[in-house]
mmCIF file of C-alpha atoms in Angstrom:
data_model
loop_
_atom_site.group_PDB
_atom_site.id
_atom_site.type_symbol
_atom_site.label_atom_id
_atom_site.label_comp_id
_atom_site.label_asym_id
_atom_site.label_seq_id
_atom_site.Cartn_x
_atom_site.Cartn_y
_atom_site.Cartn_z
ATOM 1 C CA MET A 19 19.079 27.674 23.403
ATOM 2 C CA ARG A 20 18.223 24.926 21.477
ATOM 3 C CA PRO A 21 18.846 22.901 17.761
ATOM 4 C CA ALA A 22 16.951 24.669 14.941
ATOM 5 C CA LEU A 23 14.390 22.246 14.059
ATOM 6 C CA ALA A 24 12.972 22.653 9.889
ATOM 7 C CA SER A 25 9.555 24.776 11.463
ATOM 8 C CA ASP A 26 12.608 27.638 12.289
ATOM 9 C CA ILE A 27 13.947 27.756 8.479
ATOM 10 C CA GLN A 28 11.592 30.688 7.549
ATOM 11 C CA CYS A 29 12.667 32.619 10.701
ATOM 12 C CA VAL A 30 16.184 31.930 10.346
ATOM 13 C CA SER A 31 15.955 33.251 6.584
ATOM 14 C CA GLU A 32 14.349 36.111 7.619
ATOM 15 C CA ILE A 33 17.252 36.850 10.112
ATOM 16 C CA GLU A 34 19.498 36.408 7.506
ATOM 17 C CA GLN A 35 17.409 38.669 5.220
ATOM 18 C CA GLN A 36 17.731 41.834 7.746
ATOM 19 C CA ALA A 37 21.274 41.083 9.099
ATOM 20 C CA ALA A 38 23.756 40.367 6.320
ATOM 21 C CA ILE A 39 24.910 42.489 4.024
ATOM 22 C CA SER A 40 25.348 39.564 1.393
ATOM 23 C CA PRO A 41 22.441 36.871 2.590
ATOM 24 C CA TRP A 42 21.966 33.679 2.245
ATOM 25 C CA SER A 43 19.394 32.253 -0.163
ATOM 26 C CA LEU A 44 15.996 30.315 1.471
ATOM 27 C CA SER A 45 17.663 27.976 -0.339
ATOM 28 C CA GLN A 46 20.785 27.991 0.389
ATOM 29 C CA LEU A 47 19.548 27.717 3.724
ATOM 30 C CA LEU A 48 17.749 24.927 3.108
ATOM 31 C CA ASN A 49 20.590 22.808 1.559
ATOM 32 C CA SER A 50 22.453 23.694 4.641
ATOM 33 C CA SER A 51 20.365 22.558 6.663
ATOM 34 C CA VAL A 52 20.229 18.668 5.192
ATOM 35 C CA SER A 53 23.965 17.837 5.084
ATOM 36 C CA ASP A 54 24.853 15.085 7.611
ATOM 37 C CA ASN A 55 28.241 16.996 9.088
ATOM 38 C CA THR A 56 25.807 20.352 9.498
ATOM 39 C CA HIS A 57 23.830 21.307 12.667
ATOM 40 C CA SER A 58 22.404 24.742 13.501
ATOM 41 C CA LEU A 59 21.304 26.471 16.897
ATOM 42 C CA VAL A 60 19.011 28.973 17.670
ATOM 43 C CA LEU A 61 18.386 31.579 20.423
ATOM 44 C CA GLU A 62 14.804 31.588 21.253
ATOM 45 C CA SER A 63 13.919 34.065 24.466
ATOM 46 C CA ALA A 64 11.420 33.200 26.623
ATOM 47 C CA ALA A 65 8.776 34.419 24.739
ATOM 48 C CA GLY A 66 9.496 32.016 21.530
ATOM 49 C CA GLU A 67 10.808 34.606 19.314
ATOM 50 C CA LEU A 68 14.192 33.565 17.430
ATOM 51 C CA LEU A 69 16.706 35.848 18.345
ATOM 52 C CA GLY A 70 19.518 34.703 16.492
ATOM 53 C CA PHE A 71 21.439 31.043 14.828
ATOM 54 C CA ALA A 72 24.602 29.873 14.032
ATOM 55 C CA ILE A 73 24.995 26.946 11.681
ATOM 56 C CA PHE A 74 28.401 24.873 11.438
ATOM 57 C CA GLN A 75 30.115 22.466 9.524
ATOM 58 C CA TRP A 76 32.802 19.461 10.343
ATOM 59 C CA VAL A 77 34.926 17.336 9.097
ATOM 60 C CA LEU A 78 36.370 15.317 11.200
ATOM 61 C CA ASP A 79 38.036 16.908 14.085
ATOM 62 C CA GLU A 80 37.221 20.374 12.388
ATOM 63 C CA ALA A 81 34.729 22.345 12.625
ATOM 64 C CA THR A 82 33.876 25.877 9.898
ATOM 65 C CA LEU A 83 31.442 28.364 11.324
ATOM 66 C CA MET A 84 29.526 28.871 8.361
ATOM 67 C CA ASN A 85 27.072 31.658 9.239
ATOM 68 C CA VAL A 86 25.609 33.373 12.209
ATOM 69 C CA ALA A 87 23.453 36.101 12.780
ATOM 70 C CA VAL A 88 21.591 38.019 14.957
ATOM 71 C CA ARG A 89 18.085 39.503 14.863
ATOM 72 C CA PRO A 90 18.988 43.534 13.901
ATOM 73 C CA GLY A 91 17.057 44.950 16.708
ATOM 74 C CA GLN A 92 18.717 42.271 19.469
ATOM 75 C CA GLN A 93 21.905 42.895 18.577
ATOM 76 C CA GLY A 94 23.784 44.637 21.003
ATOM 77 C CA HIS A 95 22.491 42.860 24.196
ATOM 78 C CA GLY A 96 25.020 39.493 24.388
ATOM 79 C CA HIS A 97 23.101 37.486 21.934
ATOM 80 C CA GLY A 98 26.289 37.045 19.749
ATOM 81 C CA GLY A 99 28.023 35.914 22.348
ATOM 82 C CA CYS A 100 25.701 33.625 23.863
ATOM 83 C CA LEU A 101 25.815 31.725 20.091
ATOM 84 C CA MET A 102 29.359 31.499 19.974
ATOM 85 C CA SER A 103 29.573 29.992 23.771
ATOM 86 C CA ALA A 104 26.451 27.721 22.981
ATOM 87 C CA LEU A 105 28.508 27.075 19.447
ATOM 88 C CA LEU A 106 31.848 26.053 21.343
ATOM 89 C CA GLN A 107 30.322 24.604 23.598
ATOM 90 C CA GLU A 108 28.354 22.054 21.185
ATOM 91 C CA LEU A 109 31.904 21.687 19.560
ATOM 92 C CA ARG A 110 33.628 20.743 22.610
ATOM 93 C CA GLU A 111 30.466 17.955 23.070
ATOM 94 C CA ARG A 112 31.070 15.920 19.436
ATOM 95 C CA GLY A 113 34.866 16.411 20.690
ATOM 96 C CA LEU A 114 36.217 18.932 17.838
ATOM 97 C CA ALA A 115 39.309 20.194 17.998
ATOM 98 C CA ARG A 116 39.299 23.113 16.408
ATOM 99 C CA CYS A 117 36.834 25.843 14.833
ATOM 100 C CA LEU A 118 37.372 28.018 11.549
ATOM 101 C CA LEU A 119 35.764 30.960 10.497
ATOM 102 C CA GLU A 120 36.022 33.723 7.952
ATOM 103 C CA VAL A 121 34.360 37.476 8.560
ATOM 104 C CA ARG A 122 34.566 40.573 6.510
ATOM 105 C CA GLU A 123 37.426 42.763 7.478
ATOM 106 C CA SER A 124 34.918 45.530 8.285
ATOM 107 C CA ASN A 125 33.095 43.555 10.788
ATOM 108 C CA ALA A 126 34.510 45.116 13.771
ATOM 109 C CA ALA A 127 31.818 43.938 16.280
ATOM 110 C CA ALA A 128 32.179 40.522 14.914
ATOM 111 C CA ILE A 129 35.806 40.344 14.760
ATOM 112 C CA ALA A 130 35.520 41.536 18.582
ATOM 113 C CA LEU A 131 33.249 38.591 19.744
ATOM 114 C CA TYR A 132 35.449 36.207 17.890
ATOM 115 C CA ARG A 133 38.273 37.184 19.354
ATOM 116 C CA LYS A 134 36.619 37.382 23.041
ATOM 117 C CA HIS A 135 35.818 33.656 22.451
ATOM 118 C CA GLY A 136 39.139 32.916 21.425
ATOM 119 C CA PHE A 137 40.111 33.363 17.976
ATOM 120 C CA VAL A 138 43.100 34.008 16.284
ATOM 121 C CA ASP A 139 43.932 35.735 12.832
ATOM 122 C CA ASP A 140 45.494 32.696 10.418
ATOM 123 C CA GLY A 141 44.982 35.150 7.450
ATOM 124 C CA ARG A 142 43.464 36.893 4.901
ATOM 125 C CA ARG A 143 41.270 36.589 1.532
ATOM 126 C CA LYS A 144 42.168 38.931 -0.637
ATOM 127 C CA ASP A 145 39.026 40.820 -2.363
ATOM 128 C CA TYR A 146 36.788 37.766 -1.008
ATOM 129 C CA TYR A 147 33.623 39.305 0.158
ATOM 130 C CA PRO A 148 31.762 41.698 -2.248
ATOM 131 C CA THR A 149 30.355 45.222 -1.161
ATOM 132 C CA PRO A 150 28.178 48.242 -2.960
ATOM 133 C CA SER A 151 31.488 49.900 -3.738
ATOM 134 C CA GLY A 152 33.772 46.455 -4.633
ATOM 135 C CA ARG A 153 34.959 44.234 -2.858
ATOM 136 C CA GLU A 154 36.978 43.579 0.439
ATOM 137 C CA ASP A 155 39.435 41.127 2.472
ATOM 138 C CA GLY A 156 38.141 38.290 4.575
ATOM 139 C CA LEU A 157 39.744 37.375 7.522
ATOM 140 C CA LEU A 158 40.688 33.824 8.680
ATOM 141 C CA MET A 159 40.295 33.122 11.993
ATOM 142 C CA SER A 160 40.413 30.348 14.371
ATOM 143 C CA CYS A 161 40.500 28.691 17.712
ATOM 144 C CA GLN A 162 41.267 25.821 19.196
ATOM 145 C CA VAL A 163 37.839 24.486 21.279
ATOM 146 C CA SER A 164 39.021 23.135 23.980
ATOM 147 C CA GLU A 165 40.976 26.341 24.874
ATOM 148 C CA SER A 166 37.954 28.930 23.886
ATOM 149 C CA LEU A 167 36.226 30.970 26.433
#
């Protein structure tokens, strides 16, 4: 696990395009990397392959997990848990108190991962995410960083 570098952006974009239903564009990823209050982490294999990434933004003592993805061929091997643990540790080190996120209600694997790391349901955004056949709700979740796993 390490902070993302400018040279990682193309690989991060490739992971995003492969893993997301509605992926961020390269320009959205680039824009997120130039903000003073945004930070990205990448998970790298021993061979130097980028396996996943997490992007978060903070205001005062609260962070929002903006995007997280694991390369599709590497999903189910604990990499998402490593990313979440590193993210929450980074937030603790920055003195942040709370982390927020939103997730597609159909993304059972992500919801289970977030709950495992101490996130609880806060609400719902009706018809928030586009799908091939319409729209689906987004679940709003948060955790107290000091109480997270």
